[in-house]
Structures are given as structure tokens and as C-alpha cells.
Short mmCIF file of C-alpha atoms and ligand atoms in Angstrom, two decimals:
data_model
loop_
_atom_site.label_atom_id
_atom_site.label_comp_id
_atom_site.label_asym_id
_atom_site.label_seq_id
_atom_site.Cartn_x
_atom_site.Cartn_y
_atom_site.Cartn_z
CA MET A 236 41.51 29.59 -56.77
CA LYS A 237 42.55 25.94 -56.55
CA ARG A 238 43.90 26.54 -53.06
CA LEU A 239 40.66 28.23 -52.04
CA LEU A 240 38.59 25.32 -53.34
CA PHE A 241 40.87 22.88 -51.53
CA ALA A 242 40.48 24.83 -48.30
CA LEU A 243 36.72 25.02 -48.68
CA PHE A 244 36.61 21.27 -49.21
CA MET A 245 39.00 20.35 -46.41
CA VAL A 246 37.56 22.52 -43.66
CA PRO A 247 34.17 20.79 -43.59
CA LEU A 248 35.90 17.38 -43.74
CA ALA A 249 38.06 18.23 -40.75
CA LEU A 250 35.09 19.59 -38.89
CA PHE A 251 33.15 16.46 -39.66
CA ALA A 252 35.89 14.29 -38.15
CA GLN A 253 36.11 16.45 -35.04
CA ASN A 254 32.41 16.67 -34.71
CA SER A 255 31.39 13.03 -34.86
CA ASP A 256 31.24 13.01 -31.06
CA SER A 257 29.21 16.19 -30.94
CA ILE A 258 26.82 14.79 -33.55
CA MET A 259 26.16 11.79 -31.31
CA LEU A 260 25.67 14.06 -28.30
CA LYS A 261 23.13 16.09 -30.26
CA LYS A 262 21.30 12.89 -31.19
CA ILE A 263 21.11 11.96 -27.52
CA SER A 264 19.82 15.40 -26.63
CA ASP A 265 17.25 15.45 -29.45
CA ASP A 266 15.92 12.03 -28.58
CA ILE A 267 15.49 12.92 -24.92
CA PHE A 268 13.70 16.19 -25.71
CA LEU A 269 11.47 14.51 -28.32
CA ASN A 270 10.88 11.05 -26.84
CA GLY A 271 12.17 11.20 -23.27
CA LYS A 272 10.06 9.63 -20.56
CA CYS A 273 11.75 10.90 -17.40
CA TYR A 274 9.10 13.54 -16.76
CA GLN A 275 6.30 10.93 -16.95
CA TYR A 276 8.28 8.61 -14.68
CA LEU A 277 8.64 11.46 -12.19
CA ASP A 278 4.90 12.17 -12.38
CA TYR A 279 4.17 8.57 -11.40
CA LEU A 280 6.83 8.41 -8.70
CA THR A 281 5.66 11.62 -7.01
CA ASN A 282 1.94 11.85 -7.69
CA ARG A 283 0.96 8.18 -7.74
CA ILE A 284 3.45 6.87 -5.17
CA GLY A 285 4.42 9.97 -3.16
CA GLY A 286 7.02 10.52 -0.44
CA ARG A 287 9.19 7.41 -0.11
CA LEU A 288 10.87 7.31 3.27
CA SER A 289 12.88 4.12 3.84
CA GLY A 290 10.77 1.30 5.22
CA SER A 291 7.48 2.86 4.08
CA PRO A 292 4.98 1.19 1.76
CA GLN A 293 5.71 4.00 -0.72
CA ALA A 294 9.42 3.11 -0.78
CA ALA A 295 8.45 -0.49 -1.52
CA ALA A 296 6.10 0.67 -4.30
CA ALA A 297 8.90 2.75 -5.81
CA VAL A 298 11.16 -0.31 -5.88
CA GLU A 299 8.47 -2.24 -7.75
CA TYR A 300 7.70 0.64 -10.11
CA THR A 301 11.27 1.40 -11.17
CA PHE A 302 11.97 -2.34 -11.54
CA GLN A 303 9.03 -2.66 -13.96
CA VAL A 304 9.93 0.52 -15.86
CA MET A 305 13.51 -0.62 -16.46
CA LYS A 306 12.24 -4.08 -17.48
CA SER A 307 9.93 -2.44 -20.02
CA LEU A 308 12.96 -0.78 -21.66
CA GLY A 309 14.28 -4.16 -22.72
CA VAL A 310 17.67 -3.75 -21.08
CA ASP A 311 19.79 -6.87 -20.57
CA THR A 312 18.95 -7.37 -16.94
CA VAL A 313 17.11 -5.73 -14.05
CA TYR A 314 17.72 -6.95 -10.53
CA LEU A 315 17.40 -6.08 -6.85
CA GLN A 316 20.09 -5.77 -4.20
CA GLU A 317 18.69 -6.55 -0.78
CA CYS A 318 19.45 -4.20 2.09
CA TRP A 319 17.89 -3.71 5.51
CA VAL A 320 16.89 -0.14 6.20
CA PRO A 321 15.93 1.90 9.27
CA HIS A 322 12.22 2.48 9.73
CA TRP A 323 11.44 5.75 11.45
CA VAL A 324 7.90 7.09 11.27
CA ARG A 325 6.73 10.65 11.88
CA ASN A 326 3.15 9.93 13.00
CA ASP A 327 0.59 12.67 13.42
CA LYS A 328 1.60 14.97 16.27
CA GLU A 329 3.92 17.85 15.42
CA ILE A 330 3.06 20.82 17.58
CA GLY A 331 5.20 23.85 18.34
CA ILE A 332 3.80 26.70 20.40
CA ILE A 333 5.56 29.85 21.58
CA MET A 334 4.22 30.97 24.97
CA ASN A 335 5.07 34.14 26.81
CA SER A 336 6.58 33.84 30.25
CA LYS A 337 3.18 34.13 31.96
CA MET A 338 1.96 31.26 29.72
CA ILE A 339 -1.08 33.24 28.58
CA GLY A 340 -0.14 34.52 25.11
CA GLN A 341 0.32 31.66 22.65
CA GLN A 342 1.39 31.44 19.05
CA GLN A 343 1.53 28.21 17.11
CA VAL A 344 4.46 27.88 14.69
CA LYS A 345 5.17 25.46 11.84
CA ILE A 346 7.56 22.75 12.92
CA CYS A 347 8.36 19.18 11.92
CA ALA A 348 10.31 16.42 13.64
CA LEU A 349 13.85 15.78 12.43
CA GLY A 350 14.31 12.31 11.00
CA GLY A 351 15.46 9.98 13.75
CA SER A 352 14.16 12.09 16.63
CA VAL A 353 12.74 10.42 19.70
CA PRO A 354 9.20 11.51 20.63
CA THR A 355 8.42 13.93 23.43
CA ALA A 356 6.57 12.68 26.51
CA VAL A 357 2.86 12.23 25.83
CA GLY A 358 1.25 15.66 25.98
CA GLY A 359 4.52 17.32 25.00
CA ILE A 360 7.16 19.27 26.88
CA THR A 361 7.02 22.93 27.88
CA ALA A 362 10.15 24.76 28.95
CA ASP A 363 12.15 27.97 28.71
CA ILE A 364 13.73 28.34 25.29
CA VAL A 365 17.20 29.74 24.77
CA GLU A 366 18.55 30.93 21.43
CA VAL A 367 22.09 30.31 20.18
CA THR A 368 23.68 31.01 16.81
CA ASP A 369 26.38 28.38 17.00
CA PHE A 370 28.08 25.76 19.17
CA ALA A 371 30.47 28.35 20.64
CA GLU A 372 27.52 30.25 22.12
CA LEU A 373 26.07 27.01 23.41
CA LYS A 374 29.31 26.19 25.18
CA LYS A 375 29.52 29.68 26.66
CA LEU A 376 26.05 29.35 28.17
CA GLY A 377 27.06 25.98 29.58
CA LYS A 378 25.06 23.91 32.01
CA ALA A 379 23.98 26.97 33.99
CA GLY A 380 22.31 28.50 30.98
CA ILE A 381 21.00 25.36 29.28
CA GLN A 382 19.93 22.80 31.89
CA GLY A 383 16.23 21.94 31.68
CA LYS A 384 15.66 24.22 28.68
CA ILE A 385 14.92 23.84 24.98
CA VAL A 386 17.75 25.09 22.76
CA PHE A 387 16.90 27.07 19.62
CA PHE A 388 19.69 26.84 17.02
CA ASN A 389 19.14 29.93 14.90
CA HIS A 390 21.99 29.67 12.40
CA PRO A 391 20.87 31.28 9.15
CA PHE A 392 22.10 30.09 5.76
CA ASP A 393 25.05 32.22 4.68
CA VAL A 394 23.54 34.09 1.72
CA THR A 395 26.96 35.32 0.57
CA LYS A 396 28.03 31.78 -0.37
CA ILE A 397 27.48 31.36 -4.11
CA SER A 398 27.12 27.60 -3.74
CA THR A 399 24.02 26.96 -1.65
CA PHE A 400 25.49 23.54 -0.88
CA ASP A 401 28.36 25.27 0.94
CA ALA A 402 25.82 27.15 3.05
CA TYR A 403 24.00 23.87 3.66
CA SER A 404 27.04 22.01 4.89
CA GLU A 405 27.84 24.85 7.26
CA ALA A 406 24.32 25.13 8.74
CA GLY A 407 23.62 21.41 8.57
CA LYS A 408 25.70 20.57 11.63
CA TYR A 409 23.16 22.24 13.89
CA ARG A 410 20.52 19.86 12.57
CA TRP A 411 22.69 16.72 12.67
CA ASN A 412 24.74 17.31 15.86
CA GLY A 413 22.64 19.95 17.62
CA PRO A 414 20.50 17.63 19.77
CA SER A 415 23.43 15.73 21.31
CA GLU A 416 25.53 18.89 21.68
CA ALA A 417 22.66 20.53 23.59
CA ALA A 418 22.02 17.38 25.63
CA LYS A 419 25.61 17.59 26.93
CA TYR A 420 24.51 20.66 28.90
CA GLY A 421 21.21 19.19 30.04
CA ALA A 422 18.86 20.53 27.34
CA ILE A 423 15.53 18.70 27.06
CA GLY A 424 14.78 19.47 23.39
CA THR A 425 16.05 21.38 20.36
CA VAL A 426 14.48 23.52 17.66
CA VAL A 427 16.62 24.21 14.58
CA ARG A 428 16.11 26.91 11.97
CA SER A 429 15.22 25.35 8.60
CA MET A 430 18.10 24.88 6.17
CA THR A 431 17.17 27.38 3.46
CA THR A 432 17.57 30.98 2.35
CA ALA A 433 13.84 31.18 1.58
CA LEU A 434 11.75 33.09 4.09
CA ASP A 435 8.55 31.09 4.24
CA ASP A 436 6.41 28.98 6.51
CA THR A 437 7.65 25.59 5.37
CA PRO A 438 9.72 23.58 7.85
CA HIS A 439 12.56 21.50 6.38
CA THR A 440 13.10 18.07 7.86
CA GLY A 441 16.28 16.01 7.49
CA ALA A 442 18.33 13.46 9.32
CA MET A 443 19.91 13.99 12.71
CA GLY A 444 22.14 11.63 14.63
CA TYR A 445 22.46 11.02 18.34
CA ASN A 446 25.98 10.80 19.66
CA ASP A 447 26.10 7.52 21.59
CA SER A 448 28.69 8.88 24.00
CA VAL A 449 26.26 11.58 25.18
CA PRO A 450 23.66 10.28 27.65
CA GLY A 451 20.06 11.30 26.94
CA LYS A 452 18.38 11.39 23.57
CA ILE A 453 16.27 14.54 23.37
CA PRO A 454 13.44 15.29 20.92
CA CYS A 455 14.27 17.70 18.11
CA CYS A 456 12.43 19.56 15.39
CA ALA A 457 12.94 22.08 12.60
CA ILE A 458 11.05 25.37 12.56
CA SER A 459 10.17 27.30 9.39
CA THR A 460 12.33 30.34 8.69
CA LYS A 461 9.35 32.65 9.34
CA GLY A 462 8.77 30.86 12.62
CA ALA A 463 12.47 31.24 13.46
CA GLU A 464 12.33 34.98 12.77
CA LEU A 465 9.24 35.32 14.94
CA LEU A 466 10.77 33.34 17.79
CA HIS A 467 13.95 35.42 17.55
CA THR A 468 11.99 38.71 17.73
CA LEU A 469 9.77 37.58 20.58
CA LEU A 470 12.76 36.30 22.56
CA LYS A 471 14.31 39.77 22.36
CA ASP A 472 11.23 41.26 24.02
CA ASP A 473 10.76 38.44 26.50
CA PRO A 474 13.84 36.32 27.25
CA ARG A 475 11.76 34.18 29.63
CA LEU A 476 9.66 32.91 26.72
CA LYS A 477 8.56 29.29 26.83
CA PHE A 478 8.17 26.76 24.07
CA HIS A 479 5.82 23.82 23.91
CA LEU A 480 6.90 20.90 21.74
CA GLU A 481 4.97 17.75 21.05
CA LEU A 482 6.13 14.92 18.77
CA ASN A 483 5.02 11.30 18.59
CA CYS A 484 7.45 10.01 15.98
CA GLU A 485 8.99 6.58 16.62
CA LYS A 486 11.66 4.17 15.49
CA LEU A 487 10.41 0.75 14.39
CA PRO A 488 12.46 -2.36 13.61
CA ASP A 489 14.54 -2.35 10.40
CA VAL A 490 12.76 -3.31 7.19
CA ARG A 491 13.95 -5.38 4.22
CA SER A 492 14.35 -3.19 1.16
CA PHE A 493 16.31 -2.99 -2.07
CA ASN A 494 18.44 -1.06 -4.52
CA VAL A 495 17.09 -1.48 -8.05
CA VAL A 496 19.64 -1.99 -10.83
CA GLY A 497 19.04 -1.92 -14.59
CA GLU A 498 21.94 -2.97 -16.78
CA ILE A 499 23.00 -2.92 -20.43
CA ARG A 500 26.02 -5.16 -20.91
CA GLY A 501 29.03 -3.75 -22.73
CA SER A 502 29.75 -5.06 -26.24
CA GLU A 503 33.55 -4.79 -26.05
CA HIS A 504 34.51 -4.41 -22.39
CA PRO A 505 31.57 -5.82 -20.43
CA GLU A 506 33.77 -6.12 -17.32
CA GLU A 507 34.17 -2.33 -17.14
CA ILE A 508 31.18 -0.78 -15.40
CA ILE A 509 29.76 2.71 -15.62
CA THR A 510 27.14 3.44 -12.95
CA VAL A 511 24.64 6.25 -13.07
CA GLY A 512 22.18 6.75 -10.25
CA GLY A 513 20.05 8.65 -7.80
CA HIS A 514 18.37 7.74 -4.54
CA LEU A 515 14.89 6.27 -4.58
CA ASP A 516 13.96 7.06 -0.98
CA SER A 517 12.89 10.56 0.00
CA TRP A 518 11.59 12.41 3.01
CA ASP A 519 7.99 11.83 3.90
CA THR A 520 6.67 15.39 4.24
CA GLY A 521 6.82 16.05 0.47
CA LYS A 522 6.90 13.92 -2.65
CA GLY A 523 10.65 13.75 -3.21
CA ALA A 524 10.52 15.31 -6.68
CA HIS A 525 13.78 17.28 -6.74
CA ASP A 526 15.25 15.13 -3.94
CA ASP A 527 15.75 12.73 -5.50
CA GLY A 528 13.03 11.47 -7.81
CA ALA A 529 14.74 13.63 -10.43
CA GLY A 530 18.06 11.79 -10.17
CA CYS A 531 16.34 8.40 -10.38
CA VAL A 532 14.27 9.15 -13.47
CA GLN A 533 17.23 10.84 -15.18
CA SER A 534 19.28 7.69 -14.62
CA ILE A 535 16.55 5.50 -16.10
CA GLU A 536 16.39 7.94 -19.02
CA VAL A 537 20.06 7.20 -19.73
CA LEU A 538 19.18 3.54 -20.32
CA ARG A 539 16.10 4.49 -22.35
CA VAL A 540 17.96 6.79 -24.74
CA LEU A 541 20.70 4.22 -25.38
CA ARG A 542 18.02 1.66 -26.29
CA SER A 543 16.03 4.19 -28.31
CA LEU A 544 19.02 5.15 -30.46
CA GLY A 545 20.11 1.54 -30.85
CA ILE A 546 23.45 2.28 -29.22
CA LYS A 547 25.41 -0.77 -28.14
CA PRO A 548 27.68 0.66 -25.47
CA LYS A 549 31.21 -0.74 -25.41
CA ARG A 550 31.18 -0.86 -21.62
CA THR A 551 28.52 -2.02 -19.19
CA ILE A 552 26.04 0.67 -18.17
CA ARG A 553 24.07 0.45 -14.94
CA ALA A 554 21.28 2.68 -13.71
CA VAL A 555 21.03 2.31 -9.95
CA MET A 556 18.15 3.41 -7.72
CA PHE A 557 19.87 3.61 -4.35
CA MET A 558 17.74 3.02 -1.25
CA ASN A 559 17.99 4.89 2.05
CA GLU A 560 20.30 7.80 1.23
CA GLU A 561 18.34 10.15 3.47
CA ASN A 562 18.54 8.39 6.81
CA GLY A 563 21.13 5.67 6.76
CA GLY A 564 22.89 5.20 3.42
CA ARG A 565 22.36 1.45 3.59
CA GLY A 566 21.73 1.13 -0.17
CA GLY A 567 25.00 2.84 -1.07
CA ASP A 568 26.79 0.66 1.49
CA LYS A 569 25.28 -2.49 0.00
CA TYR A 570 26.18 -1.50 -3.56
CA PHE A 571 29.80 -0.93 -2.57
CA GLU A 572 29.94 -4.13 -0.51
CA LEU A 573 28.77 -6.19 -3.50
CA ALA A 574 31.04 -4.39 -5.96
CA LYS A 575 33.99 -5.23 -3.74
CA LYS A 576 32.90 -8.78 -3.01
CA ASN A 577 32.41 -9.52 -6.73
CA SER A 578 35.68 -7.76 -7.66
CA GLU A 579 33.82 -5.55 -10.10
CA LYS A 580 35.79 -3.04 -12.12
CA HIS A 581 33.97 0.28 -11.80
CA ILE A 582 35.48 2.91 -14.05
CA LEU A 583 32.97 5.73 -13.55
CA ALA A 584 30.02 6.48 -11.29
CA ILE A 585 27.73 9.50 -11.73
CA GLU A 586 25.13 10.54 -9.18
CA SER A 587 22.38 13.09 -9.72
CA ASP A 588 21.23 14.24 -6.28
CA ALA A 589 21.17 18.01 -6.38
CA GLY A 590 17.75 18.68 -7.89
CA GLY A 591 16.12 18.57 -11.31
CA PHE A 592 17.30 22.03 -12.32
CA SER A 593 19.30 23.11 -15.39
CA PRO A 594 22.64 21.34 -15.39
CA ARG A 595 25.66 23.63 -15.12
CA GLY A 596 28.50 21.18 -14.68
CA PHE A 597 29.89 18.10 -13.06
CA GLY A 598 31.68 17.74 -9.75
CA LEU A 599 34.87 15.72 -10.24
CA ASP A 600 36.26 13.40 -7.61
CA MET A 601 39.00 11.29 -9.21
CA ASN A 602 42.72 11.02 -9.88
CA ALA A 603 44.64 13.37 -12.18
CA SER A 604 44.67 11.17 -15.28
CA GLN A 605 40.93 10.47 -15.02
CA LYS A 606 40.39 14.20 -14.55
CA ASN A 607 42.37 15.07 -17.67
CA ARG A 608 40.31 12.64 -19.69
CA ILE A 609 37.00 14.08 -18.47
CA LEU A 610 38.23 17.66 -18.97
CA SER A 611 39.20 16.87 -22.58
CA TRP A 612 35.47 16.33 -23.24
CA LYS A 613 34.44 19.63 -21.66
CA PRO A 614 34.15 21.54 -25.00
CA LEU A 615 31.53 19.01 -26.12
CA PHE A 616 29.29 20.05 -23.21
CA LEU A 617 29.53 23.82 -23.70
CA PRO A 618 26.65 24.00 -26.23
CA TYR A 619 24.41 22.57 -23.50
CA GLY A 620 25.32 25.25 -20.94
CA VAL A 621 27.44 22.77 -19.00
CA TYR A 622 30.70 24.51 -18.26
CA ASP A 623 31.60 24.09 -14.59
CA PHE A 624 34.01 21.22 -14.04
CA GLU A 625 35.97 23.00 -11.31
CA HIS A 626 34.06 22.12 -8.17
CA GLY A 627 34.24 18.78 -6.38
CA GLY A 628 31.38 16.82 -4.92
CA SER A 629 29.86 13.67 -6.36
CA GLY A 630 27.21 11.85 -4.35
CA ALA A 631 26.73 10.12 -1.01
CA ASP A 632 25.65 6.82 -2.56
CA ILE A 633 28.70 6.41 -4.80
CA ASP A 634 31.34 7.91 -2.53
CA ASP A 635 32.77 4.57 -1.33
CA LEU A 636 33.46 3.41 -4.91
CA LYS A 637 36.47 5.73 -4.82
CA ASN A 638 38.13 3.06 -2.67
CA ILE A 639 38.17 0.67 -5.62
CA GLY A 640 39.61 3.21 -8.07
CA CYS A 641 36.34 4.36 -9.59
CA ALA A 642 36.18 7.94 -10.91
CA LEU A 643 33.25 9.83 -9.40
CA LEU A 644 31.08 12.55 -10.89
CA GLY A 645 28.17 14.49 -9.44
CA LEU A 646 25.71 16.23 -11.73
CA HIS A 647 25.74 19.88 -10.67
CA PRO A 648 22.57 21.73 -11.62
CA ASP A 649 21.88 25.38 -10.83
CA GLY A 650 21.53 25.25 -7.05
CA GLN A 651 20.06 28.69 -6.30
CA ARG A 652 16.51 27.43 -5.72
CA TYR A 653 17.22 23.86 -4.58
CA PHE A 654 17.01 24.64 -0.88
CA ASP A 655 13.62 26.31 -1.34
CA TYR A 656 12.28 22.76 -1.79
CA HIS A 657 14.79 20.47 -0.09
CA HIS A 658 13.13 18.12 2.46
CA THR A 659 9.83 20.01 2.47
CA PRO A 660 6.14 19.50 1.70
CA ILE A 661 6.61 21.66 -1.41
CA ASP A 662 9.12 19.29 -3.05
CA THR A 663 6.46 18.19 -5.50
CA PHE A 664 6.18 17.33 -9.20
CA ASP A 665 5.09 20.82 -10.23
CA ALA A 666 8.32 22.26 -8.78
CA VAL A 667 10.30 20.43 -11.49
CA ASN A 668 10.53 21.83 -15.01
CA GLU A 669 10.36 19.25 -17.80
CA ARG A 670 13.05 20.83 -20.00
CA GLU A 671 15.48 21.31 -17.15
CA LEU A 672 14.97 17.73 -15.97
CA LYS A 673 15.50 16.39 -19.50
CA LEU A 674 18.59 18.51 -20.12
CA GLY A 675 20.11 17.04 -16.95
CA ALA A 676 19.30 13.52 -18.16
CA ALA A 677 20.76 14.36 -21.58
CA VAL A 678 24.13 15.52 -20.27
CA MET A 679 24.34 12.48 -17.99
CA ALA A 680 23.68 10.23 -20.98
CA MET A 681 26.31 12.11 -22.99
CA MET A 682 28.91 11.63 -20.27
CA VAL A 683 28.02 7.94 -19.99
CA TRP A 684 28.31 7.49 -23.75
CA LEU A 685 31.68 9.24 -23.96
CA ALA A 686 33.10 7.18 -21.08
CA SER A 687 31.71 4.02 -22.60
CA GLU A 688 33.20 4.73 -26.04
CA LYS A 689 36.60 5.98 -24.91
CA GLY A 690 37.16 4.49 -21.47
CA LEU A 691 38.77 6.27 -18.56
ZN1 ZN B 272 19.04 13.67 -1.92
#
């Protein structure tokens, strides 16, 4: 009986000791679900400010807004990091028309310019259009098959890939490299199938890059997946089909812009920095809710919950709104440049740039000892449905910090629906669920707190 009583007494004591971390994590979670502001911040960022392409007035407004929000949280300091960003504007002409070979039947399709594209000649270009699935087919057609034509890259997302990001990186090269690859063979324009598994009429924009060693920059656009299917079917019936493309986008001089940084100084090891961030810029066709308003407001939420619970973190915590991830990465470059110049000791950086969906895990990019440390905390995350610590991948804005020994983490939410919205007009506030957004913020805050308490 005595032994039983002893056991009954000791078990809860032991559990209490083991569970002090999990009790703090639950406090963080409760506070975010009850008092969290990230959803309101996202409402403002998307509905009041809107799409925030680098160099736009909206991007500047987002800098001002997030600066003021972080100031209002009473953190130790909020400051800007100046960076000069590209300024590409879409303007108002985005016309894609399929014409039969006799140029009498016409069908307008939904297209949008790729970010960075040159415009077409005034009045547009009309030419034969030739479909390829990949670069090997392009090469096979060669100059004889391509010269003077518009190339249609119809490379569908691989639906068998469980990670939609894997499908994206495979298909993405036709958006990024397609125009210069086609220009090598004398193409005069490119049309790329939108990067998504969704079959709808929403074109997905995104950055492309001209290869300086290839002469001739040709205009390029994305076509909706429904448009791509239609074009594919019509081309089968009539291989002499023509396509009319008109774009009046343009590149303007670089604009002065900023990263926005909010900081709570560490109480015991202020020199050790933990960065959590997202990118403040977004594409212009939508409102940048999932990409990446979500990551920004979640990062601000991390600062808010620490203040709300009166936590004095042992290490310095920074929330960073990176500028210009979408079409240049200048904000991430500037952050790294300053970290290096000031010999800052970054121990951990977390980026949320994969949508505001339910978190499922973290991507780990770090050395073995850092990995072991993070993995030892994995059981604490299981009650929150966060279990996947096996896949790599952190974030474009923090990637360089690896070079100064910083451990990198990417928040990995459920990615099955992310590419329904990615870089589209439908990436709006209503596409983000409040609970899912908050749960993502909560697990980021938990990770930040653990790293701050225990070090890496
Ligand atoms: Zn993004």
C-alpha cells in the first residue's frame, strides 16, 4: 500500500518536471488562439493595403504598417534596413488570343505577364504557336521548328509527387528559364502553363530571368490551366494555330525600400540572435495573403505572444519582414550582408513562406548537432499535429545565413492546396483560415521559445 501511494505521488511529480516545457508551449498556444492578432494584421495587409510588389506604393505602405504594428507591441526596438529593389510594373494590357490558321476563329484566353518580362511591340505579336512539354523537345525542334514562333511550354505539375513543392521546382524551370531557352532557337515569345494542379481559369504569375548570354529578350506570359488544356486540344486539330500576345509591362528604375525588423533583446545571451520572418512583398495580381502575408503576420505574432505572456527571452528574438523575395531577393541579401558586417551571431532562423495552412512540420537545414537538438524537442510538437521533421527546405530569405553557422528552419504547412492560390488573383484574405494561421504562428513561437531557453 505504501509503495502504491509512493508511486501515485511520484508519477505526477515526474510528469510535472518533464512537462514544464509542454506547459509553456500550451500557454503560448492558448494565448495565440484567445488573444492573437495575426488574423487582423493579415486583414489589414491584404484588404487595406493589397498586393505589394517591390517598388509599389503598396509595398511602401506595408513597410510603414508593419513598422507601426511592431512598435505598438512595445518591443525593445523596431528599425528599417534599407535596400534598393527592382521596380517592374504590369500595366493594363494582358491579352492572349488563340486564332485558327485562317485567322478567322478567335478565342481569348486568360493570361498574365511573367514578372520581369519585356513588353510586346505595341499592338501585340501574332505568330504560329508550337507546343513542347520540356526542354528536350524544344531542342529537338531546333531552329527549324522554332524560329519566328511563340513557344508554349505545357509541362503539367506532376500530381504523383506528394510534396507539391517538389512538383513546383520541377515545373518552375519552364517559367524561369523558358523564355531564354526558346530565344536560343529564335522564338519571339513564350506562353507557360500555370504552376498548379488546379484546373481553373486563373493564370499564375511569377518571376522569370533572362539569360544574359542569350541575345534577345522575348515577352513571356503564363496561361491558366484551362487555357493550356484548350490550347493543347486545339493545336491537335490545327497545328498551324496562331497566338496573339499583347503585354505592356515595363521595368522602371530601382526603388529605395526596406526590411522591417522588430526585436526583443535577450536577457541572458543578447548576442545570440534568433530570427523569425516572412517576406513582405507579394505579387501584384492578388493580395499576397498566403504568399506571404501569412508568414509576416505569424512572425509578428511571435513577438506579440512573448510580450503578452511577459516572457523575457534569454536570447535576442527578431521578427523580420523581408522585402523583395519574389523578384530579386534584395531584402534577404541585405539582411545577410549586415549580419556579416556586424559579426552577428545568428543561432537560428525560421522562415514561414509556404502558406497559412495547418502546420505539419519544420524543414531542417543545419549541422548534425543542431539537428539532434531540434529533434529532441519533436515530442513537444506532436500534440499540435506537427510531426514532420524529415524534409529539408527553409526559406529563400534566410538561406545565406547558413554561411555564418546559423541553423535554418522552414515552417512546413500542409501544401496540398497552396498552389491553388500561389501568385494568383485568388490569393486573398478569405483563402486563409484563422485557426490554421494561428496554429502556424503558435508552433513558430514555441520553437523560438525553446531555442531561446535552451540554445542550439
Ligand atoms: Zn513566397
